[in-house]
Coordinates of C-alpha atoms in Angstrom, one line a residue:
X1416 CA 1.5 4.2 -21.3
X1417 CA -0.3 7.6 -20.8
X1418 CA -2.9 6.4 -18.3
X1419 CA -3.0 4.2 -15.3
X1420 CA -6.0 3.9 -13.0
X1421 CA -6.4 2.9 -9.4
X1422 CA -7.2 -0.9 -9.5
X1423 CA -5.8 -3.5 -11.7
X1424 CA -5.4 -7.2 -12.3
X1425 CA -3.1 -9.1 -9.9
X1426 CA 0.2 -8.6 -11.9
X1427 CA 1.7 -11.9 -10.8
X1428 CA -1.1 -13.8 -12.6
X1429 CA -0.3 -12.2 -16.0
X1430 CA 2.0 -14.9 -17.4
X1431 CA 1.4 -17.6 -14.8
X1432 CA 2.2 -21.2 -15.3
X1433 CA 0.4 -23.9 -13.2
X1434 CA 2.4 -25.6 -10.5
X1435 CA 1.3 -28.2 -8.0
X1436 CA 4.3 -27.7 -5.7
X1437 CA 4.3 -25.3 -2.8
X1438 CA 8.1 -24.9 -3.2
X1439 CA 9.9 -22.0 -4.7
X1440 CA 11.5 -22.6 -8.1
X1441 CA 15.2 -23.2 -7.7
X1442 CA 17.7 -20.5 -8.8
X1443 CA 18.7 -22.5 -11.7
X1444 CA 15.3 -23.2 -13.2
X1445 CA 14.0 -21.9 -16.5
X1446 CA 12.0 -19.0 -15.0
X1447 CA 15.1 -17.8 -13.2
X1448 CA 17.0 -17.9 -16.6
X1449 CA 14.3 -15.9 -18.3
X1450 CA 13.9 -13.1 -15.8
X1451 CA 16.0 -13.0 -12.5
X1452 CA 14.7 -11.8 -9.2
X1453 CA 16.7 -8.6 -9.7
X1454 CA 15.1 -8.0 -13.0
X1455 CA 11.7 -8.5 -11.4
X1456 CA 12.7 -6.0 -8.6
X1457 CA 13.8 -3.4 -11.2
X1458 CA 10.7 -3.9 -13.3
X1459 CA 8.3 -3.8 -10.4
X1460 CA 9.9 -0.4 -9.0
X1461 CA 9.9 1.1 -12.5
X1462 CA 6.1 0.2 -12.9
X1463 CA 5.4 1.5 -9.3
X1464 CA 6.9 4.9 -10.2
X1465 CA 4.6 5.2 -13.1
X1466 CA 1.6 4.2 -11.0
X1467 CA 2.4 6.7 -8.3
X1468 CA 2.6 9.5 -10.8
X1469 CA -0.9 9.0 -12.2
X1470 CA -3.1 7.6 -9.5
X1471 CA -4.3 9.3 -6.4
X1472 CA -3.1 7.6 -3.2
X1473 CA -3.9 7.7 0.5
X1474 CA -1.2 9.5 2.4
X1475 CA -2.5 8.7 5.9
X1476 CA 0.6 7.7 7.9
X1477 CA -1.4 5.4 10.2
X1478 CA -3.0 3.6 7.4
X1479 CA 0.3 3.2 5.6
X1480 CA 1.9 1.9 8.9
X1481 CA -0.8 -0.5 9.4
X1482 CA -0.5 -2.1 5.9
X1483 CA 3.2 -2.3 6.1
X1484 CA 3.5 -3.8 9.5
X1485 CA 0.6 -6.3 8.9
X1486 CA 2.1 -7.4 5.6
X1487 CA 5.6 -7.8 7.0
X1488 CA 4.1 -9.9 9.9
X1489 CA 2.6 -12.3 7.3
X1490 CA 5.9 -12.3 5.2
X1491 CA 7.8 -13.5 8.2
X1492 CA 6.0 -16.8 8.2
X1493 CA 5.6 -16.9 4.3
X1494 CA 7.8 -18.6 1.7
X1495 CA 8.8 -15.3 0.4
X1496 CA 12.5 -15.1 0.1
X1497 CA 13.1 -11.6 -1.3
X1498 CA 11.4 -9.4 1.4
X1499 CA 12.3 -6.1 -0.3
X1500 CA 8.7 -5.1 -0.2
X1501 CA 7.2 -1.8 -1.3
X1502 CA 3.7 -0.6 -0.8
X1503 CA 1.2 1.7 -2.4
X1504 CA -2.2 2.5 -0.8
X1505 CA -4.6 3.6 -3.4
X1506 CA -7.4 6.3 -2.9
X1507 CA -10.3 4.0 -4.2
X1508 CA -13.3 2.7 -2.3
X1509 CA -13.4 -0.3 -4.6
X1510 CA -12.4 -3.7 -3.1
X1511 CA -9.0 -4.7 -4.5
X1512 CA -5.5 -5.7 -3.7
X1513 CA -2.6 -6.7 -5.9
X1514 CA 0.9 -8.0 -6.0
X1515 CA 3.3 -6.9 -8.7
X1516 CA 6.6 -8.5 -9.8
X1517 CA 9.5 -7.5 -7.6
X1518 CA 7.7 -7.4 -4.1
X1519 CA 5.2 -4.5 -5.0
X1520 CA 2.2 -4.8 -2.6
X1521 CA -0.9 -2.6 -3.4
X1522 CA -4.1 -2.1 -1.4
X1523 CA -7.2 -0.1 -2.2
X1524 CA -8.8 1.8 0.7
X1525 CA -11.8 -0.2 -0.2
X1526 CA -10.3 -3.4 1.2
X1527 CA -10.7 -2.1 4.7
X1528 CA -14.3 -1.3 4.0
X1529 CA -15.2 -4.8 2.6
X1530 CA -13.0 -6.9 4.8
X1531 CA -15.1 -7.0 8.0
X1532 CA -12.4 -8.6 10.3
X1533 CA -8.5 -8.5 10.5
X1534 CA -8.5 -12.2 9.6
X1535 CA -10.5 -11.4 6.4
X1536 CA -8.0 -8.6 5.6
X1537 CA -5.1 -10.9 6.3
X1538 CA -6.6 -13.6 4.0
X1539 CA -6.4 -11.3 1.0
X1540 CA -2.9 -10.1 1.8
X1541 CA -1.7 -13.7 2.3
X1542 CA -3.1 -14.7 -1.0
X1543 CA -1.1 -11.8 -2.7
X1544 CA 2.1 -12.7 -0.9
X1545 CA 1.7 -16.2 -2.1
X1546 CA 1.7 -14.8 -5.7
X1547 CA 5.1 -13.3 -4.9
X1548 CA 6.6 -16.1 -3.1
X1549 CA 5.8 -18.5 -5.9
X1550 CA 7.2 -16.0 -8.5
X1551 CA 4.1 -16.5 -10.7
X1552 CA 5.2 -13.7 -13.0
X1553 CA 8.6 -15.1 -13.8
X1554 CA 7.6 -18.8 -13.7
X1555 CA 4.9 -18.2 -16.2
X1556 CA 7.5 -16.9 -18.8
X1557 CA 8.4 -20.6 -19.3
X1558 CA 5.2 -20.7 -21.4
X1559 CA 6.3 -17.6 -23.3
X1560 CA 10.1 -18.1 -23.8
X1561 CA 10.2 -16.0 -26.9
X1562 CA 8.6 -12.9 -25.1
X1563 CA 11.4 -10.5 -24.2
X1564 CA 11.3 -8.1 -21.3
X1565 CA 10.0 -5.0 -23.2
X1566 CA 7.1 -7.0 -24.7
X1567 CA 6.3 -8.2 -21.2
X1568 CA 6.1 -4.5 -20.0
X1569 CA 3.7 -3.7 -23.0
X1570 CA 1.5 -6.5 -22.0
X1571 CA 1.7 -5.4 -18.4
X1572 CA 0.4 -2.0 -19.4
X1573 CA -2.5 -3.3 -21.4
X1574 CA -3.6 -5.6 -18.5
X1575 CA -3.3 -2.6 -16.1
X1576 CA -5.5 -0.5 -18.3
X1577 CA -8.2 -3.2 -19.0
X1578 CA -8.5 -4.1 -15.3
X1579 CA -8.5 -0.4 -14.2
X1580 CA -11.5 0.3 -16.4
X1581 CA -9.9 1.6 -19.6
X1582 CA -12.0 -1.0 -21.2
X1583 CA -11.5 -1.6 -24.9
X1584 CA -8.3 0.5 -25.0
X1585 CA -6.7 -1.9 -22.5
X1586 CA -8.0 -5.0 -24.1
X1587 CA -6.8 -3.8 -27.6
X1588 CA -3.3 -3.3 -26.0
X1589 CA -3.3 -6.8 -24.8
X1590 CA -4.4 -8.2 -28.1
X1591 CA -2.1 -6.3 -30.2
X1592 CA 0.9 -7.4 -28.0
X1593 CA 0.2 -11.0 -27.9
X1594 CA -3.1 -12.2 -29.0
X1595 CA -2.4 -15.8 -29.2
X1596 CA -1.4 -16.1 -25.7
X1597 CA -4.7 -14.6 -24.0
X1598 CA -6.6 -18.0 -23.6
X1599 CA -3.5 -19.7 -22.2
X1600 CA -2.9 -16.8 -19.7
X1601 CA -6.5 -17.1 -18.5
X1602 CA -6.1 -20.7 -17.9
X1603 CA -2.7 -20.1 -16.2
X1604 CA -4.3 -17.4 -14.1
X1605 CA -7.0 -19.6 -12.8
X1606 CA -4.4 -22.2 -11.7
X1607 CA -2.3 -19.6 -10.0
X1608 CA -5.3 -18.3 -8.0
X1609 CA -5.7 -21.8 -6.8
X1610 CA -2.2 -22.1 -5.9
X1611 CA -2.2 -18.6 -4.1
X1612 CA -5.2 -19.7 -2.2
X1613 CA -3.7 -23.0 -1.0
X1614 CA -0.4 -21.3 0.1
X1615 CA -2.2 -18.4 1.5
X1616 CA -4.3 -20.5 3.8
X1617 CA -1.0 -22.2 5.1
X1618 CA 0.5 -18.9 5.7
X1619 CA -2.6 -17.5 7.4
X1620 CA -2.5 -20.3 9.9
X1621 CA 1.4 -20.0 10.5
X1622 CA 0.9 -16.2 11.1
X1623 CA -1.7 -17.0 13.8
X1624 CA -4.9 -16.2 12.0
X1625 CA -8.0 -18.3 11.6
X1626 CA -7.6 -19.8 7.9
X1627 CA -11.3 -20.1 7.7
X1628 CA -11.5 -16.3 7.2
X1629 CA -10.5 -16.8 3.4
X1630 CA -13.6 -19.0 2.4
X1631 CA -15.7 -16.9 4.7
X1632 CA -14.9 -13.7 2.9
X1633 CA -15.1 -15.3 -0.5
X1634 CA -18.5 -16.7 0.3
X1635 CA -19.9 -13.5 1.7
X1636 CA -18.7 -11.5 -1.3
X1637 CA -20.1 -14.0 -3.8
X1638 CA -23.5 -13.9 -2.1
X1639 CA -23.4 -10.2 -1.9
X1640 CA -22.5 -9.5 -5.5
X1641 CA -24.0 -12.6 -7.2
X1642 CA -26.5 -10.7 -9.3
X1643 CA -24.6 -7.4 -9.8
X1644 CA -23.9 -6.4 -13.3
X1645 CA -20.6 -4.8 -12.2
X1646 CA -19.1 -6.5 -9.2
X1647 CA -16.2 -5.1 -7.3
X1648 CA -12.8 -5.1 -8.9
X1649 CA -11.6 -7.9 -6.6
X1650 CA -14.1 -10.3 -8.0
X1651 CA -13.3 -9.3 -11.6
X1652 CA -9.5 -9.9 -11.0
X1653 CA -10.0 -12.8 -8.5
X1654 CA -13.1 -14.7 -9.8
X1655 CA -14.8 -16.5 -7.0
X1656 CA -16.8 -19.8 -7.8
X1657 CA -18.5 -22.4 -5.7
X1658 CA -15.7 -24.8 -6.4
X1659 CA -13.1 -22.3 -5.2
X1660 CA -15.0 -21.6 -2.0
X1661 CA -15.4 -25.4 -1.4
X1662 CA -11.7 -26.0 -2.0
X1663 CA -10.6 -23.2 0.4
X1664 CA -13.2 -24.3 3.0
X1665 CA -11.9 -28.0 2.8
X1666 CA -8.3 -26.8 3.3
X1667 CA -9.0 -24.5 6.1
X1668 CA -11.0 -27.1 7.9
X1669 CA -7.9 -29.3 8.1
X1670 CA -6.6 -26.9 10.8
X1671 CA -7.6 -26.9 14.4
X1672 CA -10.2 -24.3 15.5
X1673 CA -8.6 -21.1 16.7
X1674 CA -6.5 -18.3 15.6
X1675 CA -7.0 -14.5 15.6
X1676 CA -10.2 -13.4 14.1
X1677 CA -10.1 -9.6 14.7
X1678 CA -8.3 -6.9 16.5
X1679 CA -9.4 -3.4 17.8
X1680 CA -6.5 -1.9 15.8
X1681 CA -7.8 -3.2 12.5
X1682 CA -11.3 -1.9 13.4
X1683 CA -9.8 1.5 14.2
X1684 CA -8.0 1.7 10.8
X1685 CA -11.2 0.5 9.2
X1686 CA -13.1 3.4 10.9
X1687 CA -10.5 5.9 9.5
X1688 CA -10.9 4.5 6.1
X1689 CA -14.7 4.3 6.1
X1690 CA -14.8 8.1 7.1
X1691 CA -12.4 9.0 4.2
X1692 CA -15.0 7.8 1.6
X1693 CA -18.1 9.2 3.3
X1694 CA -19.6 12.1 1.2
X1695 CA -19.6 14.5 4.4
X1696 CA -18.3 14.1 7.9
X1697 CA -22.1 14.5 9.0
X1698 CA -23.0 11.3 7.2
X1699 CA -20.0 9.5 8.8
X1700 CA -21.0 10.8 12.3
X1701 CA -24.6 9.7 11.7
X1702 CA -23.5 6.2 10.8
X1703 CA -21.1 5.9 13.7
X1704 CA -23.8 7.0 16.2
X1705 CA -26.2 4.4 14.8
X1706 CA -23.5 1.7 15.5
X1707 CA -23.1 3.0 19.0
X1708 CA -26.8 3.1 19.6
X1709 CA -26.7 -0.6 18.8
X1710 CA -23.5 -1.3 20.8
X1711 CA -22.4 1.4 23.2
X1712 CA -19.3 -0.6 23.9
X1713 CA -18.0 -0.5 20.2
X1714 CA -14.8 1.6 20.7
X1715 CA -14.1 1.7 17.0
X1716 CA -17.4 3.4 16.3
X1717 CA -16.7 5.9 19.1
X1718 CA -13.3 6.6 17.6
X1719 CA -14.8 7.1 14.2
X1720 CA -17.5 9.5 15.7
X1721 CA -14.7 11.5 17.3
X1722 CA -12.9 11.8 13.9
X1723 CA -16.1 12.8 12.1
X1724 CA -16.8 15.5 14.6
X1725 CA -13.3 16.8 14.5
X1726 CA -13.5 16.9 10.6
X1727 CA -16.9 18.8 11.0
X1728 CA -15.2 21.4 13.4
X1729 CA -17.3 20.1 16.3
X1730 CA -14.3 20.1 18.6
X1731 CA -15.9 20.0 21.9
X1732 CA -18.0 17.0 20.9
X1733 CA -14.9 15.2 19.5
X1734 CA -13.1 15.8 22.9
X1735 CA -16.1 14.3 24.7
X1736 CA -16.0 11.2 22.4
X1737 CA -12.3 10.7 22.8
X1738 CA -12.4 11.1 26.6
X1739 CA -13.7 7.7 27.6
X1740 CA -11.5 5.9 25.0
X1741 CA -8.3 7.7 26.5
X1742 CA -9.6 6.8 30.1
X1743 CA -9.9 3.1 29.2
X1744 CA -6.6 3.0 27.3
X1745 CA -4.4 5.9 28.1
X1746 CA -1.3 4.7 26.3
X1747 CA -3.2 3.7 23.1
X1748 CA -1.3 5.1 20.1
X1749 CA -4.3 5.6 17.9
X1750 CA -6.4 7.4 20.5
X1751 CA -3.5 9.7 21.6
X1752 CA -2.7 10.7 18.0
X1753 CA -6.3 11.6 17.6
X1754 CA -6.1 13.8 20.8
X1755 CA -2.9 15.4 19.5
X1756 CA -4.6 16.3 16.1
X1757 CA -7.5 17.7 18.1
X1758 CA -5.2 19.9 20.2
X1759 CA -3.5 21.1 17.1
X1760 CA -6.8 22.0 15.4
X1761 CA -7.9 23.8 18.6
X1762 CA -4.5 25.6 18.6
X1763 CA -3.7 24.0 22.0
X1764 CA -0.1 23.5 20.8
X1765 CA 1.6 23.1 24.1
X1766 CA -1.0 20.4 25.1
X1767 CA -0.2 18.7 21.9
X1768 CA 3.6 19.0 22.5
X1769 CA 3.4 17.5 26.0
X1770 CA 1.4 14.5 24.7
X1771 CA 3.7 14.0 21.8
X1772 CA 6.8 13.9 23.8
X1773 CA 5.3 11.1 25.8
X1774 CA 4.3 9.2 22.7
X1775 CA 7.9 9.7 21.3
X1776 CA 9.1 8.0 24.5
X1777 CA 6.5 5.2 24.5
X1778 CA 6.8 4.5 20.7
X1779 CA 10.3 5.6 19.6
X1780 CA 10.8 5.4 15.8
X1781 CA 7.1 5.0 15.1
X1782 CA 6.4 6.7 11.7
X1783 CA 2.9 8.2 12.4
X1784 CA 4.1 9.7 15.8
X1785 CA 7.3 11.1 14.0
X1786 CA 5.1 12.5 11.3
X1787 CA 2.7 14.1 13.7
X1788 CA 5.7 15.7 15.6
X1789 CA 6.8 17.2 12.4
X1790 CA 3.3 18.6 11.7
X1791 CA 3.3 20.2 15.1
X1792 CA 6.8 21.7 14.6
X1793 CA 5.4 23.3 11.5
X1794 CA 2.4 24.6 13.3
X1795 CA 4.7 26.1 15.9
X1796 CA 6.8 27.8 13.2
X1797 CA 9.9 25.8 14.2
X1798 CA 10.8 25.2 10.4
X1799 CA 14.4 24.4 10.9
X1800 CA 13.7 21.7 13.6
X1801 CA 11.0 20.2 11.3
X1802 CA 13.6 20.1 8.5
X1803 CA 16.0 18.2 10.7
X1804 CA 13.3 15.7 11.8
X1805 CA 12.1 15.2 8.1
X1806 CA 15.7 14.6 7.1
X1807 CA 15.9 11.8 9.6
X1808 CA 12.5 10.4 8.5
X1809 CA 13.6 10.6 4.7
X1810 CA 16.5 8.3 5.6
X1811 CA 14.2 5.8 7.1
X1812 CA 11.5 6.1 4.3
X1813 CA 13.7 7.0 1.4
X1814 CA 11.2 5.6 -1.1
X1815 CA 8.1 7.4 0.1
X1816 CA 7.1 10.2 -2.2
X1817 CA 4.9 11.7 0.5
X1818 CA 8.0 12.3 2.7
X1819 CA 10.1 14.0 -0.1
X1820 CA 7.1 16.2 -1.1
X1821 CA 7.1 17.5 2.5
X1822 CA 10.9 17.7 2.7
X1823 CA 10.8 19.9 -0.4
X1824 CA 8.1 22.2 1.0
X1825 CA 9.9 22.6 4.4
X1826 CA 13.3 23.1 2.8
X1827 CA 11.7 25.9 0.7
X1828 CA 10.2 27.6 3.8
X1829 CA 13.7 27.4 5.7
X1830 CA 15.5 28.9 2.7
X1831 CA 17.5 25.7 1.7
X1832 CA 17.0 26.2 -2.0
X1833 CA 19.6 23.5 -3.0
X1834 CA 18.0 21.1 -0.7
X1835 CA 14.5 22.0 -2.0
X1836 CA 15.6 21.1 -5.6
X1837 CA 17.3 18.0 -4.5
X1838 CA 14.0 16.9 -2.6
X1839 CA 11.9 17.7 -5.6
X1840 CA 14.2 15.5 -7.7
X1841 CA 13.7 12.6 -5.4
X1842 CA 9.9 13.2 -5.4
X1843 CA 9.7 13.3 -9.2
X1844 CA 11.8 10.1 -9.6
X1845 CA 9.6 8.3 -7.3
X1846 CA 6.5 9.3 -9.3
X1847 CA 8.0 8.4 -12.6
X1848 CA 8.7 11.9 -13.9
X1849 CA 12.5 11.6 -14.6
X1850 CA 12.6 14.7 -16.9
X1851 CA 11.4 16.8 -14.0
X1852 CA 13.7 15.1 -11.5
X1853 CA 16.8 15.6 -13.7
X1854 CA 15.8 19.2 -14.3
X1855 CA 15.5 19.8 -10.6
X1856 CA 19.1 18.6 -10.1
X1857 CA 20.3 20.9 -12.8
X1858 CA 18.8 23.8 -10.8
X1859 CA 20.4 22.5 -7.7
X1860 CA 23.9 22.2 -9.3
X1861 CA 23.7 25.9 -10.4
X1862 CA 23.2 27.0 -6.8
X1863 CA 25.7 24.6 -5.2
X1864 CA 28.0 26.5 -2.8
X1865 CA 31.0 24.3 -3.3
X1866 CA 32.5 21.5 -5.5
X1867 CA 31.7 18.7 -3.1
X1868 CA 28.0 19.4 -3.1
X1869 CA 28.1 19.9 -6.7
X1870 CA 29.9 16.6 -7.3
X1871 CA 27.2 14.7 -5.1
X1872 CA 24.4 16.3 -7.1
X1873 CA 26.0 15.4 -10.4
X1874 CA 26.5 11.8 -9.3
X1875 CA 22.8 11.5 -8.3
X1876 CA 21.8 13.1 -11.6
X1877 CA 23.7 10.4 -13.5
X1878 CA 22.0 7.8 -11.5
X1879 CA 18.5 9.1 -12.5
X1880 CA 19.6 9.4 -16.1
X1881 CA 20.5 5.8 -16.0
X1882 CA 17.3 4.8 -14.2
X1883 CA 15.3 6.7 -16.9
X1884 CA 17.1 4.9 -19.7
X1885 CA 16.4 1.6 -18.0
X1886 CA 12.7 2.4 -17.7
X1887 CA 12.4 3.5 -21.2
X1888 CA 14.2 0.2 -22.3
X1889 CA 11.7 -1.8 -20.3
X1890 CA 8.7 0.0 -21.6
X1891 CA 9.7 0.3 -25.1

């Protein structure tokens, strides 16, 4: 597959088979015999590496941290047994989210724009987790027992291309792979969507959210896009009908009133995302000012305004916008990180350092704080200390290509050329370019200063060669 685009059909629906039970299939059932959880895990990560290499992503640490923590919160009360989750946040303003085999969770930035409350956002993510917990991908293979794993991967590529906007080319790939199965897959997909809705509502309530958020969001989206010739991707891959809304409404109403509807943190992340997709900072500032004119107590709008002003270079105005927020919540992580960013931009590096030291004590181990600390160390020219901190962060987030990209950059600046090539190898492997990854380790071996380092590099190179072979076998 030469092209992958940002949004795509929920992969768990691809070969789905209907099930009326909320229970997971047993380890000895037919689906586990056809494709094991470990095969799903490997296939999902192979596919994710290809996606990462060809699709633009949002690298914002705060947004990534929010998605990860919010989904893990939902996973704690879900039926998901294998919680080796991996996340990708796509740089697309279109409304979409997806779950791929093996615990891959993807979110378009546009989900934050369209989901007006945290409960609405959580309803979408609970739905996607239900696809994973019920192993729709594997269970659906009972209806396709003659289809082997490479053919599954080829079908997967076709569905991705079609749902992402490749149009006729993607559809042709599906048809050429398994034309006779298309109608059955559509039927199974509808039934899987119903099951994911049902289980998602259960999980929403267990996680402390108002389950009524799911039918509320479905209904608003259907009304909003009823007459659009091209509705958002979410409605193309998750068709919403009156009967589906009625079914989710009836199920949600079985629960007592209550549950979380929204949170300030979600609205702050929503403001960050909205600003990313504005044409200019000035347009964003104008919109946030209008929101504040309507409601002067809307802290998320004031925060968005401060970010827009900072982005436009209006640093004094940004400081004035942040001041009342910090006065109201002096320990708030999001506000303090905005102030640190402002201080760095204004070259007040000592002020930024003092505030960051306090944040590191208040939020030890927090990814966005640690990343901001590394950024500050780079601004101060403390490259070796930045490299040490990045090495620690890479241990914690060893499958994050954004981290390895920065590790390579910092090692190059510090003169650690062997480490530079090793970090580049990890980055290229995570974005699916195994040839480049293997070549980088060749370069590292040539510069290795002793046998032990060379042996470790050689062992890692053999692992990547095997991973490359496995991916090629899957996608052949």
